[in-house]
Coordinates of C-alpha atoms in Angstrom, one line a residue:
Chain A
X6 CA 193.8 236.7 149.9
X7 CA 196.7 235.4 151.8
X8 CA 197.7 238.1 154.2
X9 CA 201.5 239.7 154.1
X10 CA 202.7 239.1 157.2
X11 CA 206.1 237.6 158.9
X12 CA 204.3 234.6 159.7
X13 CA 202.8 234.2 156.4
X14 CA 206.6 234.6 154.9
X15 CA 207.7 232.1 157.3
X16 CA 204.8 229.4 156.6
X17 CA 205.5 230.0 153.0
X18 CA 209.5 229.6 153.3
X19 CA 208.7 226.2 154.5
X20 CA 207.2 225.5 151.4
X21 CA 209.8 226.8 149.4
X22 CA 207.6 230.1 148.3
X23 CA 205.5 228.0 146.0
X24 CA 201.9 228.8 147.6
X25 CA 201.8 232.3 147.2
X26 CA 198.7 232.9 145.7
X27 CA 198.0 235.3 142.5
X28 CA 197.7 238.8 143.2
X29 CA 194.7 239.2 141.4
X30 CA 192.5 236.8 139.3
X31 CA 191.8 236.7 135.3
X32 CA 187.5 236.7 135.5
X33 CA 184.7 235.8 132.9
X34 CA 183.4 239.5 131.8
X35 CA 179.5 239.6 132.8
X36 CA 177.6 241.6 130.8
X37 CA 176.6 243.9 133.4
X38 CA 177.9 245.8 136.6
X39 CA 176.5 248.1 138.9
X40 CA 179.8 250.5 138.0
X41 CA 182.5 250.1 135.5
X42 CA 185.5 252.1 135.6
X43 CA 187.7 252.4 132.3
X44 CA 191.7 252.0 132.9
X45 CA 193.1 250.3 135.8
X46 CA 195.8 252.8 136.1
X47 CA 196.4 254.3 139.9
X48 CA 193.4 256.4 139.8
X49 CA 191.1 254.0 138.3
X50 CA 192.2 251.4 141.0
X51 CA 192.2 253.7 144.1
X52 CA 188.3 254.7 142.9
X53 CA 187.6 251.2 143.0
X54 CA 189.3 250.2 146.4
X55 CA 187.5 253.1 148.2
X56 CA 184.1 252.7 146.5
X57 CA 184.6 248.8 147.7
X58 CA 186.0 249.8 151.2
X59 CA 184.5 252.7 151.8
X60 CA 181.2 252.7 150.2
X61 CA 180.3 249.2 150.1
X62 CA 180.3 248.7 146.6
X63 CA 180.6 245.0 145.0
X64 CA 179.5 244.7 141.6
X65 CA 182.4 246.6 139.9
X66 CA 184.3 245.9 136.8
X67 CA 188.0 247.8 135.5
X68 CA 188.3 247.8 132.0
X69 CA 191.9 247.9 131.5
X70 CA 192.8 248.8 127.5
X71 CA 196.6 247.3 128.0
X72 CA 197.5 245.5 131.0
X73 CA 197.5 246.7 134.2
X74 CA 200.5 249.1 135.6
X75 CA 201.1 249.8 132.1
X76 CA 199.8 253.3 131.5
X77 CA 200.9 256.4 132.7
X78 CA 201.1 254.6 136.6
X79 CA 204.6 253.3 135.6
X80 CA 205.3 256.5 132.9
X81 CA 206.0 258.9 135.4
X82 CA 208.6 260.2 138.3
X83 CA 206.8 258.7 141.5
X84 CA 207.1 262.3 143.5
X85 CA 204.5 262.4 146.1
X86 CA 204.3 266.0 147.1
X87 CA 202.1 269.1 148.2
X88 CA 203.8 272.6 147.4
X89 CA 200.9 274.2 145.5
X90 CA 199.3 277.3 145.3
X91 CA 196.1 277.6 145.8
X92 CA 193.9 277.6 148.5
X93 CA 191.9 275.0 145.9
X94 CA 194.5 272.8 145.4
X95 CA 196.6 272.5 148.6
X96 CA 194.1 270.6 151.1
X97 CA 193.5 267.8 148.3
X98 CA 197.4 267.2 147.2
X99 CA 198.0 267.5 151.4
X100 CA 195.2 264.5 152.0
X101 CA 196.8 262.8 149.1
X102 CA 200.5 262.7 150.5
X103 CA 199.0 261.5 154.0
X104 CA 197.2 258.5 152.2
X105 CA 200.2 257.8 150.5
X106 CA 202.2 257.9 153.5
X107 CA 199.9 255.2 155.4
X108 CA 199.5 253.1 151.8
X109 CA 201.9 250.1 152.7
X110 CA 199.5 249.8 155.5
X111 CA 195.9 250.7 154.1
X112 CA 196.7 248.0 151.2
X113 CA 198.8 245.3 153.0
X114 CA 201.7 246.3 150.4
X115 CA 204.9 247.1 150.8
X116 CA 205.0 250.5 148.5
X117 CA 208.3 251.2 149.4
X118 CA 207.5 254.7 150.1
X119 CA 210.4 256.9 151.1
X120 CA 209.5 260.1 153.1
X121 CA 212.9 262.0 151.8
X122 CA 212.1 265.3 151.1
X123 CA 212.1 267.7 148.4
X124 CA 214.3 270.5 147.8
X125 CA 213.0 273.5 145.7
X126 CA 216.6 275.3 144.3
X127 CA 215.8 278.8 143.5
X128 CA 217.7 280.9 140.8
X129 CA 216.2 284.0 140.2
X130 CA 214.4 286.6 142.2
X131 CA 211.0 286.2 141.1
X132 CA 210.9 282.0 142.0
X133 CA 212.6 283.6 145.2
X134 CA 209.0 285.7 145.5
X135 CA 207.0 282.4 143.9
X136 CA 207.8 280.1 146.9
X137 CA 208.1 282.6 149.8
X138 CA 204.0 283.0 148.8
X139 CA 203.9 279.4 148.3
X140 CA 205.2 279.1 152.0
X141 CA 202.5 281.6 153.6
X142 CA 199.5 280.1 151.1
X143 CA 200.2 276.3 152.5
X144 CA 201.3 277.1 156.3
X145 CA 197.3 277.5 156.7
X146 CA 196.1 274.3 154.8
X147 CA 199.3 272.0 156.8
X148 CA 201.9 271.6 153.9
X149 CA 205.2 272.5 154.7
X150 CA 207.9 274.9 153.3
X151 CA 211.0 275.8 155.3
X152 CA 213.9 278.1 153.9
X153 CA 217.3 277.3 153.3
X154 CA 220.4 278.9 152.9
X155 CA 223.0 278.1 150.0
X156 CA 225.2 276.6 152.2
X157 CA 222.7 274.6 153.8
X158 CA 221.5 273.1 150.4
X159 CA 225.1 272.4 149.7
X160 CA 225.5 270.2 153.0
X161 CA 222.2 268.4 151.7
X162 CA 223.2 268.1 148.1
X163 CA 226.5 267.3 147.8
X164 CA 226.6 267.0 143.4
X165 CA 224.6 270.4 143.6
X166 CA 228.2 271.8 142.7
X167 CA 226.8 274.4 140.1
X168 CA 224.9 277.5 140.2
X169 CA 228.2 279.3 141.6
X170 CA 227.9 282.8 141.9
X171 CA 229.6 283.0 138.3
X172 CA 227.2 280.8 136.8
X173 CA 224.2 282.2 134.4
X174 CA 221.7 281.5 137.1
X175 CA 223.6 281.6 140.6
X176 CA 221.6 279.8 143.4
X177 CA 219.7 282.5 145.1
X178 CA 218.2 280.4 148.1
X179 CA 215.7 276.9 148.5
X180 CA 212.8 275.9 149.9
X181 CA 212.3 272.4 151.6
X182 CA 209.1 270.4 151.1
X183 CA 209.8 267.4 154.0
X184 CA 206.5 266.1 153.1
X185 CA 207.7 264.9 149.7
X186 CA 208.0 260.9 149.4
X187 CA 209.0 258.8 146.4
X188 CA 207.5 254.9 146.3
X189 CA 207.5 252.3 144.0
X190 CA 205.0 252.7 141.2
X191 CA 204.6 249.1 140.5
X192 CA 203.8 248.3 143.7
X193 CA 200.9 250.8 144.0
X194 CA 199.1 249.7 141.3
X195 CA 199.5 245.9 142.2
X196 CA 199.0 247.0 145.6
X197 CA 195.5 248.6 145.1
X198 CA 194.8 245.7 142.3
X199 CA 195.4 242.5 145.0
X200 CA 193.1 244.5 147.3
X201 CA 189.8 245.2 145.2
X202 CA 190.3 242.0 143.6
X203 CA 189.9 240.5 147.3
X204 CA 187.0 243.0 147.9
X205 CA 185.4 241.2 144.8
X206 CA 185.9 243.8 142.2
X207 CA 186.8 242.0 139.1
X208 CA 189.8 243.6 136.7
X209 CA 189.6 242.8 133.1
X210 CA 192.8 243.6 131.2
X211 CA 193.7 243.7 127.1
X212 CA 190.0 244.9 127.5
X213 CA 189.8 248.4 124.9
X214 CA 187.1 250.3 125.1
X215 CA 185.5 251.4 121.7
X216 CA 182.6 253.4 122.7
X217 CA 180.5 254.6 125.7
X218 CA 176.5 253.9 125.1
X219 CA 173.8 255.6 126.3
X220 CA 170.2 254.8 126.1
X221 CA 167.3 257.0 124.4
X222 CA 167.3 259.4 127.8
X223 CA 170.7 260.3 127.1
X224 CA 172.1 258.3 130.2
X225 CA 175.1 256.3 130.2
X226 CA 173.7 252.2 129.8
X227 CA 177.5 250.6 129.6
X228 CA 180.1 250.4 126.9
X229 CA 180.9 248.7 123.5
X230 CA 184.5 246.3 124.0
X231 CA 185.8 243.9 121.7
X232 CA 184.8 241.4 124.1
X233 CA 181.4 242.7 124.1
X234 CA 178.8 245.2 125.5
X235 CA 178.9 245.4 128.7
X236 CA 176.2 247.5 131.1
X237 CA 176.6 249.5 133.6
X238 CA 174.5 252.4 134.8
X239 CA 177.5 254.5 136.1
X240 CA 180.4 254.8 134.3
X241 CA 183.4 256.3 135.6
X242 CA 186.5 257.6 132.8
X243 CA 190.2 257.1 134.5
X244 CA 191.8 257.2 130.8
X245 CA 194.0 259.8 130.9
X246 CA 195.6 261.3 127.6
X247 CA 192.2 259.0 125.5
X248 CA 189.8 261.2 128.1
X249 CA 188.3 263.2 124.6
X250 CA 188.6 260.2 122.7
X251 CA 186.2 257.9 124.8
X252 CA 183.9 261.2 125.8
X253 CA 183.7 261.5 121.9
X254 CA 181.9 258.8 121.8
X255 CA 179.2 259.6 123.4
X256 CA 179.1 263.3 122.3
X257 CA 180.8 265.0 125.1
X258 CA 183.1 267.7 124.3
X259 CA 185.6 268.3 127.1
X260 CA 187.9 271.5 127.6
X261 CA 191.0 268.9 127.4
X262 CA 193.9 269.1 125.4
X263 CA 196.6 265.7 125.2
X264 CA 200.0 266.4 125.6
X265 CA 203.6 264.0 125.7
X266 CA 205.6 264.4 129.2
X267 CA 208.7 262.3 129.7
X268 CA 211.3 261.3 131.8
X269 CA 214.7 259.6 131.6
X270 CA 216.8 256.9 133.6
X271 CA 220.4 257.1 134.1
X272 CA 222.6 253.9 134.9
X273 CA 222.4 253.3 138.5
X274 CA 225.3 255.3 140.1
X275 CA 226.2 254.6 144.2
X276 CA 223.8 256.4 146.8
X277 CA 224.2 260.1 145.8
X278 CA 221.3 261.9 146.3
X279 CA 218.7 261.2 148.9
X280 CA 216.4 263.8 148.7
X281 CA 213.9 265.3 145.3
X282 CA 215.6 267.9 143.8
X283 CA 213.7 270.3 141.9
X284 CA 215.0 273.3 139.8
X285 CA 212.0 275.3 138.6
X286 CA 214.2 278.0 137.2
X287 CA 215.7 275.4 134.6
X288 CA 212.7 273.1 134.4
X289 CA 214.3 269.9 135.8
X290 CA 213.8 267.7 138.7
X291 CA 215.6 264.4 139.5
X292 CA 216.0 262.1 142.5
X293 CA 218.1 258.6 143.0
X294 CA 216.1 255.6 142.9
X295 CA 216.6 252.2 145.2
X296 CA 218.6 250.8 142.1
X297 CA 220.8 253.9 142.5
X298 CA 219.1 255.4 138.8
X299 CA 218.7 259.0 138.8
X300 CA 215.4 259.4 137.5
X301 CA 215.1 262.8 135.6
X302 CA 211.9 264.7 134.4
X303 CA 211.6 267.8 132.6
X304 CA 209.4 269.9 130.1
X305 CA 206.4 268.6 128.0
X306 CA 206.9 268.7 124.4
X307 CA 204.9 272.0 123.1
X308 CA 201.8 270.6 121.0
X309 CA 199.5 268.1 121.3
X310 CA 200.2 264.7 121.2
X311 CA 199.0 261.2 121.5
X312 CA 202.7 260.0 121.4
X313 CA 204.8 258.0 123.9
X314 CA 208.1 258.1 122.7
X315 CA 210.9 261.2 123.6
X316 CA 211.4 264.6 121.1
X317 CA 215.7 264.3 121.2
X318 CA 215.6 268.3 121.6
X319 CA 212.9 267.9 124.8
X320 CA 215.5 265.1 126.1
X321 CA 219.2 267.6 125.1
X322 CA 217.5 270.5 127.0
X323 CA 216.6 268.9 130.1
X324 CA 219.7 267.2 130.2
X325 CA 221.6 270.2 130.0
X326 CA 219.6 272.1 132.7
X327 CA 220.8 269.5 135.2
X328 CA 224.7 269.5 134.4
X329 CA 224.3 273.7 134.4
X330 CA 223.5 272.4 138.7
X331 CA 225.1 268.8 138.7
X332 CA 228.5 269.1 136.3
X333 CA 229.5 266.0 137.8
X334 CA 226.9 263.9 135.8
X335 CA 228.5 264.7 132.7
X336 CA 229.5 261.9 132.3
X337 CA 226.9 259.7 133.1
X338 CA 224.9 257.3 130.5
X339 CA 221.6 257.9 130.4
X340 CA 219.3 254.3 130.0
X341 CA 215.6 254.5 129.6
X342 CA 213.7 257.3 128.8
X343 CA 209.8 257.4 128.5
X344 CA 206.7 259.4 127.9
X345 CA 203.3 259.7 128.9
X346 CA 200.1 261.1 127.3
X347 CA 198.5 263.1 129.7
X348 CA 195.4 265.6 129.3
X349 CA 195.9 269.1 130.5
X350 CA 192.5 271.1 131.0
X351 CA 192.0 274.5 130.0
X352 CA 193.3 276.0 133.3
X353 CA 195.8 273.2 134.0
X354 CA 193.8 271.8 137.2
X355 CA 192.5 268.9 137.4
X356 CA 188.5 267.3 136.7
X357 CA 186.8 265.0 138.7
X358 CA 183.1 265.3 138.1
X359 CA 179.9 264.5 136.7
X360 CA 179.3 265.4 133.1
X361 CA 176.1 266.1 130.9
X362 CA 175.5 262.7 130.1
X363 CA 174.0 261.3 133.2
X364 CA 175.8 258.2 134.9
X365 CA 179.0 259.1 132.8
X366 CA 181.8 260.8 135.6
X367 CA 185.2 261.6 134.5
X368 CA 188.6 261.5 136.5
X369 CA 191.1 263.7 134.0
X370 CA 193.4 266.9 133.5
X371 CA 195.8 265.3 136.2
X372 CA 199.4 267.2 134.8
X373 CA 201.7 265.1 137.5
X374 CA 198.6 262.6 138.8
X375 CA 200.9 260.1 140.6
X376 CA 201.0 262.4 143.2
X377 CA 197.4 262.4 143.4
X378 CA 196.5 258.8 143.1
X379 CA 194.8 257.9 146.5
X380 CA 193.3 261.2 147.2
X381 CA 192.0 261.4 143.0
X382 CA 190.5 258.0 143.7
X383 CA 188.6 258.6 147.3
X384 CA 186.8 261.6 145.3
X385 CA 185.8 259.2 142.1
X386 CA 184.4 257.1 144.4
X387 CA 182.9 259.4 146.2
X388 CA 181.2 261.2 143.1
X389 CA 180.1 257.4 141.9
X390 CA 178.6 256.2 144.9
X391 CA 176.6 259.2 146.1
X392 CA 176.4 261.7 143.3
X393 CA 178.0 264.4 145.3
X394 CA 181.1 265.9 144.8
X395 CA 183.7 265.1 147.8
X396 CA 184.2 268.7 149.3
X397 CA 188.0 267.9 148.9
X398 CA 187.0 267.7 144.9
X399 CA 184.4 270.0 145.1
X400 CA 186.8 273.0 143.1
X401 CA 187.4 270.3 140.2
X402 CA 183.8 269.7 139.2
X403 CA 183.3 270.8 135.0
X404 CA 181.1 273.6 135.9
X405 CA 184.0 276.2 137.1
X406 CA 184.7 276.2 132.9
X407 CA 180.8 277.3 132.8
X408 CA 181.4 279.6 135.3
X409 CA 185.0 280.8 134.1
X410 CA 185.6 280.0 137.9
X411 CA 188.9 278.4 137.0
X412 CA 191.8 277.2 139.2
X413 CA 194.7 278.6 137.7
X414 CA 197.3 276.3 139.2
X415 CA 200.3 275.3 136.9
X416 CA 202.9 272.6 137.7
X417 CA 206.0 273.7 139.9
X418 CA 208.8 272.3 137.1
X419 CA 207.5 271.7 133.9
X420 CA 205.2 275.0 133.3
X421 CA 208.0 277.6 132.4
Chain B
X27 CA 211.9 267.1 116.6
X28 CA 209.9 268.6 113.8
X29 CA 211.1 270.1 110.8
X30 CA 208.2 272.6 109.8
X31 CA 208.1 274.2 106.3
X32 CA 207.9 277.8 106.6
X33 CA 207.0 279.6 103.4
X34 CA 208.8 282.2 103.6
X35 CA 212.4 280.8 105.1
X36 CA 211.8 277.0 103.6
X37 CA 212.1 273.9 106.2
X38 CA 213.2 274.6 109.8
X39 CA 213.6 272.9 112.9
X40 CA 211.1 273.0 115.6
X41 CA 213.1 274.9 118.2
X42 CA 213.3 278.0 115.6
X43 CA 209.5 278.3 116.4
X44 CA 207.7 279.3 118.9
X45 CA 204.0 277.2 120.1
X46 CA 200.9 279.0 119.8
X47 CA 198.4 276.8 120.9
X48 CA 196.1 275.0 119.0
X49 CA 194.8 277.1 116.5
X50 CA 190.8 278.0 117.8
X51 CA 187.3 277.7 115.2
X52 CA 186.5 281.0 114.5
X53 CA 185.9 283.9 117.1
X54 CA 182.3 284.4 117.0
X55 CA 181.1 287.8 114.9
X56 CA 179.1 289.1 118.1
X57 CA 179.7 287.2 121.2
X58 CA 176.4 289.0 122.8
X59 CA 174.8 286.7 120.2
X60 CA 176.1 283.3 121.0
X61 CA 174.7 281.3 124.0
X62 CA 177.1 281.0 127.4
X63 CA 177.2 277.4 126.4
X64 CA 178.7 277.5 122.7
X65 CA 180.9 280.6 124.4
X66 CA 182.3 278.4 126.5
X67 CA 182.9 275.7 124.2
X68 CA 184.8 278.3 121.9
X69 CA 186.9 279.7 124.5
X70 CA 187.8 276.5 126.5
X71 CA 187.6 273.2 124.0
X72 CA 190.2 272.9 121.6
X73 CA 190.0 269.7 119.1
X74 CA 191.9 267.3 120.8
X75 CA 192.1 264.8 117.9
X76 CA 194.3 261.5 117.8
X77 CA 194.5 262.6 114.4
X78 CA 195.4 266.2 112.6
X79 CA 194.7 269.1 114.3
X80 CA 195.5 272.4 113.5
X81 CA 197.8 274.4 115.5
X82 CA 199.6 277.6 115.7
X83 CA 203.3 277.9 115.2
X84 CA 205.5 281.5 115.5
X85 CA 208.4 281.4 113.2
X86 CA 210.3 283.2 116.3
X87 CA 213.9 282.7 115.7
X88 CA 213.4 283.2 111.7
X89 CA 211.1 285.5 109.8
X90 CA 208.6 286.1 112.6
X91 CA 205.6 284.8 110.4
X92 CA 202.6 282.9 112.4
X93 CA 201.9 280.1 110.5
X94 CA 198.9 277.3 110.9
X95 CA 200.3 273.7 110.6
X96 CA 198.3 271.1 110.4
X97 CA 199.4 268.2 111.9
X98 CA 199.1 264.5 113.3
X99 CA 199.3 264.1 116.9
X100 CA 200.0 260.6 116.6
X101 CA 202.8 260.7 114.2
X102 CA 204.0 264.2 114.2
X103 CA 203.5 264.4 110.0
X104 CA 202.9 267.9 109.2
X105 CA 200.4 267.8 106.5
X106 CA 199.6 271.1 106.1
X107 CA 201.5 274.8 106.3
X108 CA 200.4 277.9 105.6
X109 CA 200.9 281.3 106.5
X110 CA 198.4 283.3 108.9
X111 CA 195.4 282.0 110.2

């Protein structure tokens, strides 16, 4: 692997940019690994880079169903943030935003990570009451909250020009989350891709997975592809909205239920707004991308779904909570709008654990997992290589459900 | 946006209705009698189908009625409606 570097820009200048070698390399599929992980979306590719950098591990293959950075890694809002709830919750989402902060570095990638902010704009009493407790809960595990006044938020949001006191929901107060960071989605999953592959770990894309096998003990012994069996004694699940439809296979019921999010892309306007805005009252948030989009996410649709297309009523009332703040948008054309299937666990936190089929793991139930990418894959790979769980994890394994020691932690936005 | 056959007020749109959730298996007659495990599995795991799956749906802004619909979460088609559980 051709290290980024000034020098290396300059050596390849002189060459016209035609040496740059491939990010990552098309490989012959073996028929057997020592650990396979299924999707090479940004949790499946973090759990590989740490269980190569971290634990040593070689012999690894990602089995990709599409091709690679085109799951739910590019069908989401790229907000990188902590403001949670729970004393469960908080230390892993605060260890995620710091490895996302150091990423560009850690992978040799630009990640374009922007450290701007998030604003929280509070319009009734009771989110008034939600994040002053949010505030206390993550002063002791290191996030950060700090108060604003109207005015304030006014001065740092100039289109915030609704929510007047004669509006339904006048703007009560805010909350400011400077920890939050946007990046460039793309560039983590390439990112984390052009480092494993250098590590060794082999990524096979348009590679579906049909089934999971397991032997007459009941353990995992690899998985039936298109392309062929292939073995593996650990196999670790990074799938997603399929998680039930692969653990199916292999007779694992899991408390998991697939749902559509999606999100929507204005035309790029000039530099607006350069910080997060979230309005958890109306269920919206938005920020301004680098191309000067506004990129706008909002509710899930209400039932289950394996869909990836936008509900027009989901997309009318999401729009229309932002103009009730930002009037001025009105008259902006809306370009690209997406959704994701994502799973969504019984009490809406996320698993990462070992199941009851020996040497199968699953990574699942992440309801806004972008956010959670490096720190979600450090504790796969943990979990693979040594069978523990990783103490930041340790809250997620599948046993709390046994247990009904669940960790009631619902999104900040989209769970009205 | 779904246009879901009530049988009482004939087809409606989706935002007349309210979500209930996927409708559950049966509650089990005595829950003393049913191991922690298959509790569990009642209480937590709905099906989660690509495929139909029933669900529960409130007829909220209409006649009230909770209806179970059955239908495809990969292409929305409501193949089933009827009233109750």
């Amino acid at each position: 692997m051709a290290r980024f570097s000034f020098l290396e820009l300059a050596r390849q200048a002189l060459s016209g940019h035609q040496g740059w070698p491939r990010h990552w390399r098309s490989r012959e599929l073996q028929p057997r690994y020592d650990i396979l992980i299924i999707g090479a979306g940004g949790h499946g590719l973090a759990a590989a880079w740490h269980l190569a950098r971290d634990h040593g591990a070689r012999n690894i293959a990602v089995l990709e169903a599409g091709w690679l950075g085109g799951g739910n890694v590019a069908r989401n809002t790229v907000t990188i943030r902590s403001n949670y709830m729970r004393d469960d919750s908080i230390p892993f989402y605060v260890r995620s935003v710091a490895l996302f902060d150091r990423l560009t570095r850690d992978l040799n990638y630009n990640t374009m990570h922007s450290r701007r902010g998030m604003v929280d704009v509070l319009q009734t009493w009771g989110m008034v009451r939600d994040r002053r407790r949010r505030r206390l809960t993550m002063d002791l595990h290191g996030a950060t909250y700090r108060p604003m006044s109207v005015p304030e938020l006014r001065r740092m949001v100039p289109p915030l020009t609704g929510g007047g006191p004669d509006a339904r929901l006048p703007i009560l107060g805010a909350e400011f989350h400077p920890d939050a960071a946007v990046n460039r989605h793309d560039a983590v999953a390439w990112g984390y891709a052009r480092a494993i592959d250098a590590m060794g770990v082999e990524i096979h894309q348009n590679t579906p997975v049909r089934a999971i096998l397991r032997g007459a003990d009941g353990a995992v012994t690899g998985v039936d592809t298109p392309r062929g069996v292939v073995r593996a004694d650990k196999v670790a699940l990074a799938v997603s909205g399929h998680t039930t439809t692969l653990t199916e296979t292999a007779g694992l019921r899991l408390p998991l239920r697939t749902i559509n999010l999606s999100a929507f892309v204005s035309e790029p306007l000039q530099p607006c707004l350069d910080v997060i805005v979230n309005c958890p009252d109306l269920g919206v948030y938005l920020s301004q991308s680098d191309k000067g989009e506004l990129v706008i996410g909002g509710a899930t649709d209400l039932g289950q779904s394996f869909r990836r297309d936008v509900k027009q009523h989901v997309f009318e009332e999401t729009v229309a909570a932002m103009l009730d703040l930002f009037p001025a948008f009105r008259q902006v054309k809306m370009l690209r709008q997406w959704g994701g299937h994502l799973d969504i666990a019984h009490d809406a936190s996320p698993i990462v654990s070992a199941t009851d089929v020996p040497g199968l793991f699953v990574s699942a139930g992440w309801w806004g997992g972008y956010k959670a990418i490096p720190a979600g894959g450090m504790c796969l790979a943990h979990l693979v290589a040594t069978g523990t769980p990783h103490p930041l994890a340790a809250p997620f394994g599948l046993g709390r459900f046994r247990h009904l020691d669940y960790v009631l932690e619902a999104g900040t936005t989209t769970a009205r | 946006m779904l246009l879901i056959e009530c049988p009482f007020c004939g087809p409606r749109a989706e935002i007349e209705f309210s979500y209930g959730g996927p409708a559950a298996t049966r509650r089990p007659d005595d829950p003393a009698q049913v191991s922690d495990a298959d509790w569990v599995d009642w209480l937590t795991v709905p099906e989660n189908r690509a495929g139909p799956v029933p669900e529960r749906w409130c007829h909220a802004k209409g006649c009230g009625a909770w209806l179970t619909v059955l239908r495809d979460t990969r292409t929305h088609d409501i193949l089933d409606v009827r009233h109750g559980a």
